[in-house]
Structures are given as structure tokens and as C-alpha cells.
Coordinates of C-alpha atoms in Angstrom, one line a residue:
M13 CA -33.1 -26.6 -7.2
A14 CA -32.8 -27.0 -10.9
E15 CA -32.9 -23.2 -11.5
Q16 CA -30.1 -22.8 -8.9
S17 CA -28.0 -25.7 -10.2
R18 CA -27.9 -24.2 -13.7
D19 CA -24.9 -21.6 -12.5
W20 CA -23.0 -24.5 -10.7
V21 CA -19.8 -26.0 -12.0
R22 CA -20.2 -29.0 -13.7
V23 CA -16.3 -29.9 -13.9
P24 CA -14.2 -30.8 -11.9
V25 CA -17.0 -31.4 -9.5
G26 CA -20.5 -32.1 -9.8
D27 CA -22.7 -35.1 -10.5
E28 CA -20.7 -36.1 -13.8
A29 CA -17.6 -34.5 -13.1
S30 CA -15.9 -37.8 -13.6
R31 CA -16.9 -37.9 -17.4
W32 CA -15.0 -34.7 -17.8
S33 CA -12.3 -34.3 -15.6
T34 CA -8.7 -35.5 -16.8
R35 CA -7.6 -35.8 -13.1
G36 CA -10.7 -36.9 -11.4
R37 CA -9.1 -38.6 -8.2
C38 CA -7.7 -35.3 -6.7
R39 CA -8.0 -34.4 -3.0
R40 CA -10.3 -31.0 -3.0
V41 CA -8.9 -28.0 -1.2
L42 CA -11.6 -25.0 -1.1
L43 CA -10.2 -21.3 -0.6
V44 CA -13.3 -19.5 1.1
M45 CA -13.3 -15.9 0.2
H46 CA -15.5 -13.2 1.8
N47 CA -14.0 -9.9 0.3
V48 CA -10.7 -8.8 -1.0
T49 CA -8.8 -8.2 2.3
S50 CA -9.5 -11.7 3.5
A51 CA -8.9 -13.4 -0.2
T52 CA -5.3 -11.8 0.0
R53 CA -4.4 -13.9 3.0
L54 CA -5.5 -17.1 1.4
L55 CA -3.3 -16.2 -1.5
D56 CA -0.3 -16.3 0.7
V57 CA -1.1 -19.8 1.6
L58 CA -1.9 -21.0 -1.8
P59 CA 1.7 -21.8 -2.9
L60 CA 2.0 -24.2 -0.3
F61 CA 0.0 -26.8 -2.5
R62 CA 2.3 -26.0 -5.7
D63 CA 3.6 -29.2 -7.8
D64 CA 1.2 -31.2 -6.1
L65 CA -0.8 -33.4 -8.8
R66 CA -3.1 -35.0 -6.1
V67 CA -4.8 -31.5 -4.8
Q68 CA -7.6 -29.5 -7.1
L69 CA -8.0 -26.3 -5.7
L70 CA -11.4 -24.8 -5.7
A71 CA -12.8 -21.4 -4.4
T72 CA -16.0 -19.8 -3.3
C73 CA -17.4 -16.5 -1.9
T74 CA -19.9 -16.6 1.1
G75 CA -21.3 -13.4 0.0
S76 CA -21.6 -12.5 3.8
S77 CA -19.3 -9.4 3.7
P78 CA -20.8 -5.8 2.6
F79 CA -17.5 -5.3 0.9
Q80 CA -17.9 -7.3 -2.3
S81 CA -16.3 -5.1 -5.0
G82 CA -13.5 -6.8 -6.6
V83 CA -14.2 -10.3 -5.4
T84 CA -15.2 -11.7 -8.8
E85 CA -12.0 -10.1 -10.6
L86 CA -9.7 -11.6 -8.0
L87 CA -11.3 -15.2 -8.2
D88 CA -10.9 -14.7 -12.2
A89 CA -7.3 -14.0 -11.5
V90 CA -6.5 -16.9 -9.1
G91 CA -7.7 -19.0 -11.9
V92 CA -9.2 -22.1 -10.1
P93 CA -12.9 -23.3 -10.4
V94 CA -15.3 -20.9 -8.7
L95 CA -18.2 -22.6 -6.7
P96 CA -21.3 -20.5 -6.1
W97 CA -21.8 -20.6 -2.2
E98 CA -24.8 -23.1 -2.1
Q99 CA -22.7 -25.7 -4.4
A100 CA -19.7 -25.0 -2.3
V101 CA -21.6 -26.2 1.0
S102 CA -23.2 -29.0 -0.8
T103 CA -19.9 -30.3 -2.2
P104 CA -17.7 -32.4 0.2
V105 CA -14.1 -31.3 0.4
D106 CA -11.0 -32.6 1.9
L107 CA -10.0 -29.5 3.5
A108 CA -11.5 -25.5 3.3
I109 CA -9.4 -22.6 4.2
S110 CA -11.0 -19.3 5.2
A111 CA -9.2 -16.1 6.5
S112 CA -12.3 -14.7 8.2
L113 CA -15.6 -16.1 10.2
G114 CA -18.3 -14.5 8.2
G115 CA -20.8 -16.7 6.6
Q116 CA -22.4 -19.9 7.6
L117 CA -19.0 -21.6 7.6
D118 CA -20.5 -24.4 9.6
R119 CA -22.4 -25.8 6.5
I120 CA -19.3 -26.7 4.9
T121 CA -18.6 -30.3 4.4
G122 CA -15.2 -31.2 5.3
A123 CA -12.4 -30.0 7.6
L124 CA -12.2 -26.3 7.9
V125 CA -9.0 -24.0 8.7
V126 CA -9.4 -20.4 9.7
V127 CA -6.2 -18.1 9.4
S128 CA -6.2 -15.0 10.6
H129 CA -6.7 -11.7 7.7
G130 CA -4.8 -9.3 9.9
V131 CA -1.8 -9.2 12.4
G132 CA -3.6 -11.4 14.8
Y133 CA -7.0 -10.7 16.4
N134 CA -7.4 -7.4 17.6
K135 CA -10.2 -5.4 16.2
T136 CA -14.0 -5.7 17.4
L137 CA -17.1 -5.3 15.5
R138 CA -19.5 -2.6 16.0
S139 CA -23.1 -3.7 17.0
A140 CA -25.5 -2.9 14.5
A141 CA -28.0 -1.8 17.1
S142 CA -25.8 0.3 19.2
D143 CA -22.9 1.3 17.0
A144 CA -20.6 0.3 19.7
S145 CA -18.3 -2.4 20.4
A146 CA -17.2 -1.7 24.1
G147 CA -16.7 -4.9 26.0
N148 CA -17.0 -7.3 23.1
P149 CA -14.1 -9.7 22.4
P150 CA -12.3 -9.2 19.2
F151 CA -13.4 -10.5 16.0
G152 CA -12.3 -14.0 15.7
L153 CA -12.1 -14.8 19.5
A154 CA -16.0 -14.1 20.3
P155 CA -18.2 -17.4 20.9
E156 CA -20.7 -16.1 18.5
W157 CA -18.4 -16.4 15.7
L158 CA -16.6 -19.4 16.7
L159 CA -19.3 -21.6 18.0
A160 CA -22.1 -23.3 16.3
D161 CA -24.7 -25.0 18.6
G162 CA -21.9 -24.8 21.3
V163 CA -19.3 -26.8 18.9
P164 CA -16.2 -25.1 17.4
V165 CA -17.2 -24.3 13.8
A166 CA -13.4 -24.8 12.7
D167 CA -11.4 -27.9 13.1
A168 CA -8.4 -25.6 13.3
M169 CA -8.1 -22.1 14.3
V170 CA -4.6 -20.4 13.3
F171 CA -3.0 -18.2 15.7
S172 CA 0.7 -16.5 15.1
H173 CA 1.2 -16.0 18.9
P174 CA 0.7 -17.7 22.0
E175 CA -0.6 -14.6 23.5
Q176 CA -4.0 -14.8 21.1
I177 CA -4.4 -18.3 22.3
A178 CA -4.4 -17.1 26.0
R179 CA -7.1 -14.3 25.0
L180 CA -9.0 -17.1 23.3
A181 CA -9.0 -19.2 26.6
S182 CA -10.4 -16.1 28.2
S183 CA -13.0 -15.2 25.8
C184 CA -14.2 -18.7 24.4
P185 CA -12.7 -21.7 26.3
A186 CA -14.5 -24.3 24.0
A187 CA -12.5 -23.2 21.1
V188 CA -9.3 -23.6 22.8
P189 CA -8.9 -27.1 21.5
T190 CA -8.8 -25.8 17.9
A191 CA -6.1 -23.5 18.3
V192 CA -3.0 -23.9 16.4
L193 CA 0.1 -22.0 16.4
G194 CA 0.9 -21.4 12.5
G195 CA 3.0 -18.2 12.4
D196 CA 2.4 -15.2 10.2
P197 CA 2.5 -16.0 6.4
C198 CA 1.9 -12.3 5.3
F199 CA 4.8 -11.2 7.8
D200 CA 7.0 -13.9 6.6
R201 CA 6.9 -12.7 3.2
I202 CA 7.6 -9.2 4.2
L203 CA 10.7 -10.5 6.2
A204 CA 11.8 -12.5 3.3
A205 CA 11.8 -9.3 1.2
R206 CA 13.7 -6.9 3.2
H207 CA 16.9 -7.3 1.2
H208 CA 14.9 -5.8 -2.0
R209 CA 14.3 -2.7 0.0
E210 CA 16.3 -0.3 -2.4
R211 CA 14.7 -1.9 -5.3
Y212 CA 11.1 -1.0 -3.9
R213 CA 12.4 2.5 -3.5
R214 CA 13.4 3.0 -7.1
A215 CA 10.0 1.5 -8.0
L216 CA 8.2 4.1 -6.2
G217 CA 10.6 6.8 -7.6
V218 CA 12.5 7.5 -4.5
R219 CA 15.9 8.7 -5.2
P220 CA 19.1 8.3 -2.8
G221 CA 19.1 10.8 -0.3
Q222 CA 15.0 11.1 -0.4
R223 CA 13.0 9.8 2.6
L224 CA 9.9 7.9 1.9
V225 CA 6.6 8.9 4.1
L226 CA 3.9 6.2 3.9
L227 CA 0.4 7.2 4.7
N228 CA -1.6 4.2 5.6
S229 CA -5.5 4.0 6.7
T230 CA -7.7 1.1 7.7
W231 CA -11.3 1.2 7.1
N232 CA -14.2 2.6 9.3
P233 CA -15.1 6.1 10.3
D234 CA -12.4 6.0 13.3
S235 CA -9.5 5.6 10.8
L236 CA -6.8 8.0 9.4
F237 CA -8.7 8.2 6.2
G238 CA -12.3 8.3 8.2
D239 CA -14.4 11.3 9.2
S240 CA -15.7 10.4 12.5
G241 CA -16.0 13.0 15.1
S242 CA -16.1 16.9 15.0
D243 CA -12.7 17.3 13.4
D244 CA -11.8 15.6 9.9
V245 CA -8.4 15.7 9.8
L246 CA -7.8 14.2 6.7
P247 CA -8.2 17.0 4.0
L248 CA -5.5 19.0 6.5
L249 CA -3.1 16.3 6.5
L250 CA -3.1 15.4 2.9
R251 CA -2.6 19.4 2.2
R252 CA 0.6 19.3 4.6
V253 CA 1.8 16.0 3.0
A254 CA 1.8 17.6 -0.2
S255 CA 3.2 21.3 0.6
D256 CA 5.3 20.8 3.8
L257 CA 7.6 18.3 2.7
P258 CA 10.3 19.4 0.4
V259 CA 10.0 17.1 -3.2
D260 CA 13.7 16.6 -3.5
E261 CA 14.1 15.5 0.0
Y262 CA 11.1 13.6 0.4
R263 CA 8.6 11.3 -1.5
A264 CA 5.1 10.6 -0.1
A265 CA 2.8 7.6 -0.9
A266 CA -0.2 6.0 0.5
V267 CA -1.5 2.8 1.2
L268 CA -5.3 2.4 2.0
H269 CA -7.4 -0.5 3.1
P270 CA -9.0 -2.5 0.3
N271 CA -12.2 -2.2 2.0
I272 CA -12.1 1.8 1.4
R273 CA -11.9 1.2 -2.2
A274 CA -14.5 -1.5 -2.1
A275 CA -17.1 0.5 -0.3
H276 CA -16.5 3.8 -2.1
G277 CA -15.1 3.0 -5.4
P278 CA -11.7 3.3 -6.9
G279 CA -12.5 6.2 -9.1
Q280 CA -14.1 8.0 -6.0
V281 CA -10.7 7.5 -4.0
R282 CA -8.5 8.7 -7.0
L283 CA -11.0 11.9 -7.0
W284 CA -10.7 12.3 -3.5
L285 CA -6.7 12.3 -3.7
D286 CA -6.4 14.1 -7.0
R287 CA -4.8 17.2 -5.6
A288 CA -2.3 15.3 -3.2
A289 CA -1.5 13.0 -6.5
R290 CA -0.6 16.2 -8.5
A291 CA 1.5 17.4 -5.6
G292 CA 3.2 13.9 -5.8
L293 CA 1.7 11.3 -3.8
A294 CA 1.7 7.8 -5.1
L295 CA -1.3 5.8 -4.3
V296 CA -0.2 2.0 -4.0
D297 CA -1.9 -1.0 -5.2
P298 CA -3.7 -2.5 -1.7
L299 CA -3.2 -5.9 -2.8
D300 CA 0.1 -6.3 -4.6
G301 CA 2.1 -3.3 -3.9
W302 CA 1.5 -2.4 0.0
R303 CA 4.2 -4.7 1.7
Q304 CA 6.6 -3.3 -0.6
A305 CA 5.8 0.1 -0.1
L306 CA 5.9 -0.9 3.8
I307 CA 9.5 -2.3 3.3
A308 CA 10.8 0.9 1.3
A309 CA 9.3 3.6 3.8
D310 CA 11.4 5.5 6.1
L311 CA 8.5 6.7 8.2
V312 CA 4.9 5.7 8.4
I313 CA 1.7 8.0 9.3
G314 CA -1.0 5.6 10.1
D315 CA -3.7 4.5 12.5
F316 CA -4.6 1.4 14.5
G317 CA -4.7 -1.0 11.7
S318 CA -2.5 -3.8 10.8
V319 CA -0.2 -1.8 8.5
S320 CA 1.1 0.5 11.3
Y321 CA 1.8 -2.4 13.5
Y322 CA 3.7 -4.3 10.8
A323 CA 5.6 -1.2 10.3
A324 CA 6.5 -0.9 14.1
A325 CA 7.1 -4.6 13.9
L326 CA 9.9 -3.9 11.2
G327 CA 11.5 -1.0 13.5
T328 CA 10.1 1.7 11.1
P329 CA 9.2 5.1 12.7
V330 CA 5.4 5.3 13.1
L331 CA 3.2 8.4 13.8
L332 CA -0.3 7.7 14.4
G333 CA -2.7 10.3 13.0
S334 CA -5.5 8.5 14.5
A335 CA -5.3 6.4 17.7
S336 CA -8.8 5.5 18.4
L337 CA -9.2 2.5 20.8
D338 CA -12.5 2.1 20.3
S339 CA -12.9 -0.6 17.8
L340 CA -9.8 -2.7 19.5
G341 CA -9.8 -5.2 22.4
P342 CA -8.4 -3.4 25.5
T343 CA -5.9 -6.3 26.1
S344 CA -4.8 -6.7 22.6
P345 CA -1.2 -6.0 21.6
V346 CA -2.3 -3.3 18.8
A347 CA -4.2 -1.5 21.5
D348 CA -1.3 -1.4 23.8
F349 CA 0.8 0.0 20.5
V350 CA -1.8 2.6 20.2
R351 CA -1.5 3.8 23.5
T352 CA 2.0 4.1 23.6
A353 CA 3.0 5.0 19.7
P354 CA 4.0 8.9 19.2
R355 CA 1.2 11.0 18.0
L356 CA 1.1 13.1 14.8
D357 CA -0.5 16.7 15.6
P358 CA -2.1 17.4 12.3
Y359 CA -2.5 21.1 13.0
A360 CA 1.2 21.8 13.5
P361 CA 3.6 22.0 10.4
L362 CA 4.5 18.5 9.2
L363 CA 8.4 18.8 8.4
P364 CA 9.1 19.5 12.0
Q365 CA 7.5 16.5 13.1
V366 CA 9.0 14.1 10.6
E367 CA 12.2 15.4 11.1
H368 CA 12.0 15.1 14.9
H369 CA 10.7 11.6 15.0
L370 CA 13.3 10.1 12.4
A371 CA 15.9 11.7 14.6
T372 CA 14.9 10.4 17.9
H373 CA 13.0 7.2 16.8
R374 CA 13.9 4.0 19.1
P375 CA 12.1 0.8 17.9
L376 CA 9.6 -0.7 20.0
A377 CA 10.2 -4.2 21.1
A378 CA 6.7 -5.2 21.6
P379 CA 5.4 -5.6 18.0
A380 CA 8.3 -7.4 16.7
E381 CA 7.9 -9.8 19.6
M382 CA 4.0 -10.1 19.5
T383 CA 3.5 -10.5 15.7
T384 CA 4.8 -13.8 15.3
S385 CA 6.3 -16.7 17.5
S386 CA 7.8 -18.2 14.5
P387 CA 9.3 -15.7 12.4
G388 CA 10.1 -17.2 9.0
G389 CA 8.1 -20.7 10.1
S390 CA 5.0 -20.1 8.8
A391 CA 5.3 -22.3 5.9
V392 CA 6.4 -25.3 7.4
L393 CA 3.7 -25.0 10.1
L394 CA 0.7 -24.5 7.9
R395 CA 1.6 -27.0 5.3
D396 CA 2.1 -29.6 8.0
L397 CA -1.5 -28.7 9.4
F398 CA -3.1 -28.6 6.0
Y399 CA -1.9 -32.1 4.9
G400 CA -2.4 -33.6 8.2
L401 CA -6.0 -32.5 8.0
I402 CA -6.3 -33.7 4.1
G403 CA -5.0 -37.1 5.3
I404 CA -2.2 -37.5 2.6
P405 CA 1.9 -36.9 3.0
E406 CA 3.5 -33.7 2.4
P407 CA 4.9 -33.2 -0.9
S408 CA 8.6 -33.7 -1.0
G409 CA 10.1 -30.4 -1.6
P410 CA 10.5 -27.7 0.8
A411 CA 7.4 -25.6 2.2
L412 CA 8.0 -22.2 0.5
L413 CA 5.9 -19.1 0.2
D414 CA 6.1 -16.7 -2.9
P415 CA 8.4 -14.0 -3.0
L416 CA 7.0 -10.5 -3.1
P417 CA 6.7 -9.5 -6.8
L418 CA 8.8 -6.2 -7.9
P419 CA 6.4 -3.5 -8.3
P420 CA 6.0 -1.4 -11.5
Y421 CA 8.0 1.7 -11.7
E422 CA 5.9 4.6 -10.7
P423 CA 8.0 7.9 -10.3
A424 CA 6.5 11.2 -8.8
P425 CA 4.2 12.6 -11.2
Y426 CA 4.4 16.3 -9.8
T427 CA 2.0 18.5 -12.1
A428 CA 1.0 20.9 -9.3
P429 CA 2.8 24.3 -9.3
L430 CA 6.4 24.2 -7.4
R431 CA 7.7 27.1 -5.5
V432 CA 11.3 27.0 -5.6
V433 CA 13.6 28.6 -3.1
T434 CA 17.3 29.2 -4.2
R435 CA 20.5 30.4 -2.6
V436 CA 24.0 30.9 -4.1
G437 CA 26.6 29.9 -1.7
E438 CA 29.8 31.6 -1.1
D439 CA 31.8 28.8 -3.3
G440 CA 29.1 29.1 -5.9
T441 CA 27.0 26.1 -5.3
I442 CA 23.4 26.6 -5.6
E443 CA 21.1 25.6 -2.9
V444 CA 17.5 24.4 -4.0
R445 CA 14.5 23.7 -2.3
R446 CA 11.1 22.8 -4.0
F447 CA 8.0 22.7 -2.5
S448 CA 4.6 21.5 -4.2
D449 CA 1.6 24.0 -4.2
P450 CA 2.7 25.3 -0.8
V451 CA -0.2 26.8 1.7
A452 CA 2.5 29.5 2.5
E453 CA 5.6 30.9 1.3
P454 CA 8.3 28.2 2.0
D455 CA 10.8 29.4 4.5
G456 CA 14.5 30.1 3.4
P457 CA 17.1 32.5 2.5
G458 CA 17.7 33.5 -1.1
D459 CA 15.4 34.2 -4.2
G460 CA 12.6 32.2 -5.0
H461 CA 10.6 31.3 -8.4
L462 CA 7.6 29.5 -9.5
A463 CA 8.1 26.4 -11.9
V464 CA 5.1 25.0 -13.4
H465 CA 4.5 21.8 -15.4
E466 CA 2.9 22.5 -18.6
D467 CA 0.0 19.8 -17.9
T468 CA -0.7 21.7 -14.6
L469 CA -4.3 21.4 -13.7
D470 CA -5.0 25.4 -13.6
P471 CA -3.6 26.8 -17.1
G472 CA -3.7 30.4 -15.4
M473 CA -0.9 29.2 -13.5
L474 CA 1.4 29.1 -16.6
H475 CA 1.0 32.6 -16.9
L476 CA 2.8 33.4 -13.8
A477 CA 5.4 30.9 -14.0
D478 CA 9.2 31.9 -14.1
L479 CA 10.0 28.5 -15.6
I480 CA 7.7 26.1 -17.4
W481 CA 8.7 22.2 -17.9
R482 CA 7.4 19.1 -19.0
H483 CA 8.6 15.3 -19.8
G484 CA 8.7 13.9 -23.1
A485 CA 10.5 11.9 -25.5
P486 CA 13.6 13.6 -27.2
Y487 CA 11.5 14.0 -30.4
D488 CA 7.7 13.5 -30.1
P489 CA 5.7 14.6 -33.5
R490 CA 3.1 16.1 -31.4
L491 CA 5.4 18.6 -29.5
G492 CA 8.3 18.8 -32.1
T493 CA 12.0 18.7 -30.8
P494 CA 12.9 20.1 -27.5
H495 CA 14.1 23.4 -29.0
Q496 CA 11.1 23.8 -31.0
W497 CA 8.5 23.1 -27.9
A498 CA 10.7 25.4 -25.8
A499 CA 10.4 28.1 -28.4
E500 CA 6.6 27.8 -28.5
V501 CA 6.4 28.0 -24.9
L502 CA 8.5 31.1 -24.3
D503 CA 6.3 32.7 -27.2
R504 CA 3.1 31.7 -25.7
Y505 CA 4.0 32.9 -22.1
P506 CA 5.9 36.3 -22.2
G507 CA 6.3 36.1 -18.4
C508 CA 8.4 32.9 -18.4
A509 CA 12.2 33.2 -18.4
L510 CA 13.3 29.4 -18.9
A511 CA 11.4 26.6 -20.7
A512 CA 12.8 23.0 -19.7
Y513 CA 12.2 19.9 -21.5
V514 CA 13.1 16.8 -19.5
T515 CA 14.0 14.2 -22.1
G516 CA 15.1 11.3 -19.7
P517 CA 15.9 10.5 -16.1
H518 CA 18.9 12.1 -16.4
T519 CA 18.9 14.9 -19.3
C520 CA 16.8 18.0 -20.1
T521 CA 17.1 21.1 -22.5
V522 CA 16.6 24.3 -21.3
R523 CA 16.1 27.5 -23.3
H524 CA 16.2 31.1 -21.9
R525 CA 14.3 34.1 -23.0
D526 CA 17.2 35.8 -24.5
G527 CA 17.8 32.8 -26.7
L528 CA 20.5 30.7 -24.5
T529 CA 20.0 26.9 -25.1
R530 CA 21.9 24.4 -23.1
E531 CA 21.8 20.5 -22.8
L532 CA 21.8 19.8 -19.1
T533 CA 23.2 16.3 -17.9
A534 CA 22.2 15.5 -14.5
H535 CA 23.7 13.5 -11.9
P536 CA 21.9 10.0 -11.8
D537 CA 20.6 10.3 -8.6
A538 CA 19.0 13.8 -9.3
D539 CA 15.7 15.0 -11.2
P540 CA 16.6 16.9 -14.4
A541 CA 13.9 19.5 -13.5
L542 CA 15.6 20.4 -10.3
Y543 CA 18.6 21.4 -12.2
A544 CA 16.5 23.5 -14.6
S545 CA 15.5 25.4 -11.4
A546 CA 19.2 25.6 -10.6
F547 CA 20.2 26.7 -14.2
L548 CA 17.8 29.7 -13.6
A549 CA 19.5 30.8 -10.7
H550 CA 22.8 30.3 -12.1
L551 CA 22.2 32.4 -15.0
A552 CA 21.0 35.2 -12.5
T553 CA 24.6 35.4 -11.1
G554 CA 26.4 35.7 -14.2
A555 CA 28.8 32.8 -13.9
T556 CA 29.8 30.6 -16.4
G557 CA 31.0 26.7 -16.5
D558 CA 29.4 23.8 -14.6
V559 CA 26.5 24.1 -12.2
R560 CA 27.0 23.0 -8.8
V561 CA 23.7 22.1 -7.1
R562 CA 22.7 21.1 -3.2
T563 CA 19.4 20.0 -2.1
G564 CA 18.7 18.5 1.1
T565 CA 21.7 15.8 1.8
G566 CA 22.2 15.6 -2.3
R567 CA 25.0 17.4 -3.9

């Protein structure tokens, strides 16, 4: 015990904590974390204790989840005392809050509240012996998780909709007295931030007229990111997202379940997605950015995870790239959604499917109805529950959740070669479509050229380029002025006709091989590199004056 207690926290809890604590009469609230995924749901409700000098927050990790990567860093970021698990179960608390049922929660000394870490309770767990979950109640509704010696582990089980309590009554009647309707704080934060949609889109580099396609995947082999079965469709899908969608008309991003990163390593995930990232795929932070990306999305390609269901609840078009029912409770709302939602054909061209679904989409009523019975009301319901169990009055101020933060600005980092198709209309307008590293020659009338970023992964592509471009400051000592850089590029690559140096979000300097140099000022909504391609097509016509450009719906 002495060896074990060396790592125990001595203040604000411990045998001699009263000697060292500045505020030693606080009620203790313990946040019980299992992994990063469940921890993020605890962070949703943590603000309900703001400004209360009567409450001391503590945290612990059960160590029961196989996905432990990132937990220590997250606990450090929360900034409250972290108790080793053995100390946590030896320390009386007034309230413990958990977002999962893993670990020996029955050992906690104090009132226990369990909240969901997904969109309700839908998924079953595979048996270690049979690797199958058929016939098992969803995790969170099964007696083996809810009861200890026939007695409910939790004092209160929080549900977001009465439908979930009805399923609880069927699977574990003994736990029904603990059921409480508390709404969905995660979804409430999404609803409260919908008016910031355009800001979130700009943060992801989505330009006016572009559509944002968001890939999302839960974890496990049957997910969109998984490799279960004889056909692993993910490599094909990633390639199609990169090459089938015109880059000036579509922006692509991906949200992956934190357990994927925790299991395989963030560096490994980045390597797996390297080609897609060079073709413009943004990898969204799965902790702080996924909800904002979901609000920003025009269409979601997903699977049977919570993010797809939240997207459908928002009325966003969803195409299922993986529609496995094996890990879902057969009577759960998510299972009903997976049975009825449109399917993605990974073997067919992506663009026609996306455009068809965007044009014909009609929101499903069930996800919006079944996600929560108290939209916008979780803060009030949960704070009332928490303080009732602590046994003290609620703070006088309103119960409010934190607003979603504004994500950092992350424009599309296209460094993969761009195949450009151009056509000059009768009125002189130049139509341009650019495709990132396409599998086949893009369809479309007119001429084509190859535009290659100077930092492309394969330097050999620069010798094939008609246009070479890069981003940079108006003067970078390493590169020289834009004119110097352009002259060097044209000298180094004799096959290149035009060099373009993008100096800002609206401007670029171009130099043609015949010596013609121009400063191009783009419309604020357009990519200056697009104008360089249009300028190259413009020069071929022999026309002079302003260049009028059209791409997709933008002009």
C-alpha cells in the first residue's frame, strides 16, 4: 500500500489534504474517464459547474479501455487533479460522472451518473470468444454492464429519448428506476452553433460556390475505415474523393473516430491518408473540430457511427459507404437509419452519385426526432440532476454549455498534380475545371494542361508540367521575388509554359516563357492558382484585356 500510495494525489484530497488545501470544504465531483472518446462527452458537461466555489472537480481513468492513447494528454489539458484509479475508488466523492460503463464503477464511493458517449445506445460489443454480437443488447443496456450483484451500478442513467428507456425496460428491467431523461449535450452544442456554418466553412478553406463532402468513420473492422470482408473499399474511395471531384467545386474533409487514432497512432493515420491529403483532403481534429465540420458539410459519406446519425438529424444528405448491421442493436434507431439510408457505390464514379444525391435529397424525419426529446434542454436537465445528487442548491446563474470554438484556418493544401480542362466560350469567358491527380483523363470539351505545385511529392512531374505554381510571401529571402522565382523555374524546366507565384488569398504573379509577366488579382471568392490556369488558356487565344473565368457555379 505504501508503494502504491506514493503516486497518490496529496492535495486537494488525501489524509493530510486539509493542511494544504486553500478551499478544503468543497463538494467533490469526480470525472471518470475511460478513453478519449468518452472523455470528450464529460467535457461537454464540465461547464455546468462553472463559477461554483463550492465544488472541486477531480478526474480519474479506469484503465479498462484498450484505447488509452491520448488520455494522459487530455487529462493534463482539462487541468483538474488526476487521481490514480485505486485512489479514486478509495476516496469518497459527492458525485461521479462517467460516459461509459467499462471498469469497476461499482467500487466508486459516491453517487454515480452515467451519460452516453454516442447518439444514445445502439452498438453491441463483440464477444471475445465468438467475435460476434448477434442477440446481445446494445452496450449500455445489457444487464452485465448495468448491474453488480443484481443491483444497478449507477444511481442515474441518462438517456436522451424515451425510446431508449423503453429498450432498457426490455433488456434490463432492474435498471429502469435509475433512468433519467437528460437530453443530448453534444447535439445541443451542435444546434446552438449552426448559425456559424459559414465561418466553419471558411475555416476549412471552403470557398463560396464550393460544396464540402465530409467523410466520417467510426472504429472497428466493419466501419468505413475498416478492412473487414473480402473487399476493402477504402483505398478506392479515397482515390475517388481525390480525383473525381473538381477541386474548385468541391472541398473534401475527413473525421475519424478517436479510437482509430488511439489504436493505430496519429502518425500512421497521416501516412495512410497522405495521398488524399496532398490531393486536398483535410483531416479534421476528432476532438475539437468534428462538430464544426459536420455543421459545415453539404454531404456526408459515412457508416453506422454516431456522426452519420447526427448528420441525418441535422438534415444533411448522407451516403453510407459501410452499412453493416452486425454491431448494432436490431431495434435501435441507428439500425433503422442504416437500413433506409442511401448507399454509396464505391465502384462507380463518385461525382454523379454526389450530384444526384444533393439534387434529390429529402431529410429523414426519424433521426431529428429520435436523437433527443429535449433539443436545447440538456444543460438545464443535467445540472438539476447533478446538484440534486450532490445535495446542494444549483448556482443562481443559467445552466449553459460552452459554445463550439472557431477552428483554425486550414485551406486546401493541393500539392498533387492538377489536370486542368479549359474551354473558351463564344463570349470569351474561359471555363476551367481542375482535377487532383485523376485516375483517368477528365471528361469535358476544350484543351487541357498539367498544373504542378513546386512541392509536389514526385519531382519528375515538374518536367511534364505546363504550369508550375507555389504559394509564398511577396518576398521570401529563400525564394527571391516572385519574378526571380518564376524566371528560375522557367529556366530549370524547359517544358513549362507558365510559372505562377501565389502571394496571397487573392493575388498571384505569373510569367510566361515568352517573357510576358502579369500581376493577377483574383475575385475574393476564387483560388488565384485557378486564374493562372485560366490565364494560360487566355494567352492561347491571343486576346487582350481582362480575363473572365467560370468554374462550376462561380464566375
